Amino acid sequence: MSEAAKWTPPPIGTPCWVEIPAADVPACKKFYAALFPSWEWKAPTETYAEEKIAMFSFAGEMGLTGGIVQVPTECKIGDLKNGMGVTIYHFVESIEKTKIQVEKLGGVVMSEKEPESENGYYMYFKDVAGNRFGIYELKQK
């Protein structure tokens, strides 16, 4: 059984993923592994190659995971379409319904709905203060 198949979704709105952008994923992983030795690093897979993403989870039972994700090589620091910096993804039941709610509340849509491997979908927004955040939904089976 895959790790994704064993995952129990958290309550709606719970942070479910922390994304740290990096041009050099292995170097950034080395930095965070030394700084925070309690982070548990997942082994690379064919789908998630080590030079593209280094996935981790935090110690304890909170269920929050994350990854150091490679930015496109042509990007300079601070040059990403959605801004540079850590992105927190919130688990939602429906990206479409949440998108409507974000816009109603004054937030801004920053991307289209994108697939995340075979597991789910994500989408980027900015809140009313200009902070980037993501939402994530599981694929319906």
Coordinates of C-alpha atoms in Angstrom, one line a residue:
M1 CA 0.0 0.0 0.0
S2 CA 1.4 3.4 -1.0
E3 CA 2.1 6.1 1.6
A4 CA -0.6 8.3 0.0
A5 CA -3.2 5.4 0.3
K6 CA -2.4 5.2 4.1
W7 CA -2.8 9.0 4.6
T8 CA -5.9 10.0 6.6
P9 CA -7.0 13.5 5.6
P10 CA -7.1 16.1 8.3
P11 CA -10.1 18.4 9.1
I12 CA -10.9 20.9 6.4
G13 CA -8.7 24.0 6.6
T14 CA -5.9 22.2 8.4
P15 CA -2.4 23.0 7.1
C16 CA -1.4 19.9 5.2
W17 CA 1.8 20.7 3.4
V18 CA 4.7 23.2 3.7
E19 CA 6.7 23.9 0.5
I20 CA 10.2 25.5 0.6
P21 CA 11.4 26.6 -2.8
A22 CA 15.1 26.0 -3.7
A23 CA 17.3 26.1 -6.8
D24 CA 19.5 23.4 -5.2
V25 CA 17.3 20.9 -3.5
P26 CA 20.0 18.7 -2.0
A27 CA 21.9 21.7 -0.5
C28 CA 18.7 23.0 1.0
K29 CA 17.9 19.6 2.4
K30 CA 21.3 19.4 4.0
F31 CA 20.7 22.8 5.6
Y32 CA 17.3 22.0 7.1
A33 CA 18.4 18.4 8.1
A34 CA 21.2 19.9 10.2
L35 CA 19.1 22.8 11.5
F36 CA 16.1 20.6 12.5
P37 CA 17.3 17.1 13.1
S38 CA 13.8 16.0 14.3
W39 CA 12.5 16.3 10.7
E40 CA 12.0 12.9 9.2
W41 CA 13.1 12.7 5.5
K42 CA 11.4 10.4 3.0
A43 CA 13.5 8.4 0.6
P44 CA 13.4 9.6 -3.0
T45 CA 11.2 7.7 -5.5
E46 CA 10.9 7.5 -9.3
T47 CA 8.0 10.0 -9.1
Y48 CA 9.8 12.3 -6.6
A49 CA 13.4 12.4 -7.7
E50 CA 16.0 13.7 -5.1
E51 CA 17.1 16.7 -7.3
K52 CA 13.4 17.8 -7.7
I53 CA 12.0 17.4 -4.3
A54 CA 13.1 16.4 -0.8
M55 CA 10.0 15.4 1.2
F56 CA 9.9 15.5 5.0
S57 CA 7.5 15.2 7.9
F58 CA 7.6 16.8 11.3
A59 CA 8.1 14.6 14.4
G60 CA 4.9 13.7 16.3
E61 CA 1.4 12.9 15.3
M62 CA 0.3 16.2 13.7
G63 CA 0.3 14.8 10.2
L64 CA 1.9 17.9 8.6
T65 CA 4.4 17.1 5.9
G66 CA 6.4 19.2 3.5
G67 CA 9.0 19.3 0.8
I68 CA 11.9 21.4 -0.5
V69 CA 10.9 21.9 -4.1
Q70 CA 13.2 22.8 -7.0
V71 CA 12.3 26.1 -8.7
P72 CA 12.8 26.5 -12.5
T73 CA 16.5 27.1 -13.3
E74 CA 15.7 30.3 -15.1
C75 CA 14.1 31.8 -12.0
K76 CA 16.1 34.3 -9.9
I77 CA 15.5 34.7 -6.2
G78 CA 12.1 36.4 -5.8
D79 CA 11.2 35.9 -9.5
L80 CA 8.6 33.2 -9.2
K81 CA 5.1 34.0 -10.7
N82 CA 3.5 33.5 -7.3
G83 CA 6.3 35.1 -5.3
M84 CA 9.1 33.4 -3.4
G85 CA 9.0 32.0 0.1
V86 CA 7.5 29.2 2.1
T87 CA 4.0 28.1 1.0
I88 CA 1.5 26.6 3.4
Y89 CA -1.2 24.4 1.8
H90 CA -4.6 24.0 3.5
F91 CA -6.6 20.8 3.0
V92 CA -10.0 21.4 1.5
E93 CA -12.9 19.3 0.4
S94 CA -13.4 21.2 -2.9
I95 CA -11.0 23.5 -4.7
E96 CA -13.8 24.9 -6.8
K97 CA -16.0 25.9 -3.8
T98 CA -13.0 27.2 -1.9
K99 CA -11.9 29.3 -4.9
I100 CA -15.4 31.0 -4.9
Q101 CA -15.1 31.7 -1.2
V102 CA -11.6 33.1 -1.5
E103 CA -12.7 35.5 -4.2
K104 CA -15.8 36.6 -2.3
L105 CA -13.6 37.4 0.7
G106 CA -11.2 39.6 -1.4
G107 CA -8.5 37.0 -2.1
V108 CA -6.8 36.7 -5.5
V109 CA -6.5 33.5 -7.6
M110 CA -2.8 33.0 -8.6
S111 CA -3.0 29.8 -10.6
E112 CA -5.2 27.2 -12.3
K113 CA -6.1 23.9 -10.5
E114 CA -3.1 21.7 -11.0
P115 CA -2.7 17.9 -10.5
E116 CA -0.3 16.6 -7.8
S117 CA 0.8 13.2 -9.1
E118 CA -2.0 10.6 -8.8
N119 CA -3.1 11.8 -5.4
G120 CA -4.8 15.1 -5.7
Y121 CA -4.9 18.7 -6.9
Y122 CA -3.6 22.1 -5.7
M123 CA -4.2 25.8 -6.5
Y124 CA -2.4 29.0 -5.4
F125 CA -4.0 32.2 -4.0
K126 CA -3.0 35.5 -2.3
D127 CA -4.9 36.6 0.8
V128 CA -6.1 40.2 1.4
A129 CA -2.6 41.1 2.8
G130 CA -0.8 39.7 -0.3
N131 CA 0.4 36.5 1.3
R132 CA 0.6 33.5 -0.9
F133 CA -1.0 30.2 0.2
G134 CA -2.1 27.0 -1.5
I135 CA -5.1 24.7 -1.1
Y136 CA -5.1 20.9 -1.7
E137 CA -7.8 18.4 -2.3
L138 CA -7.6 14.6 -2.7
K139 CA -8.7 13.1 -6.0
Q140 CA -12.1 11.5 -5.7
K141 CA -11.9 7.7 -6.1

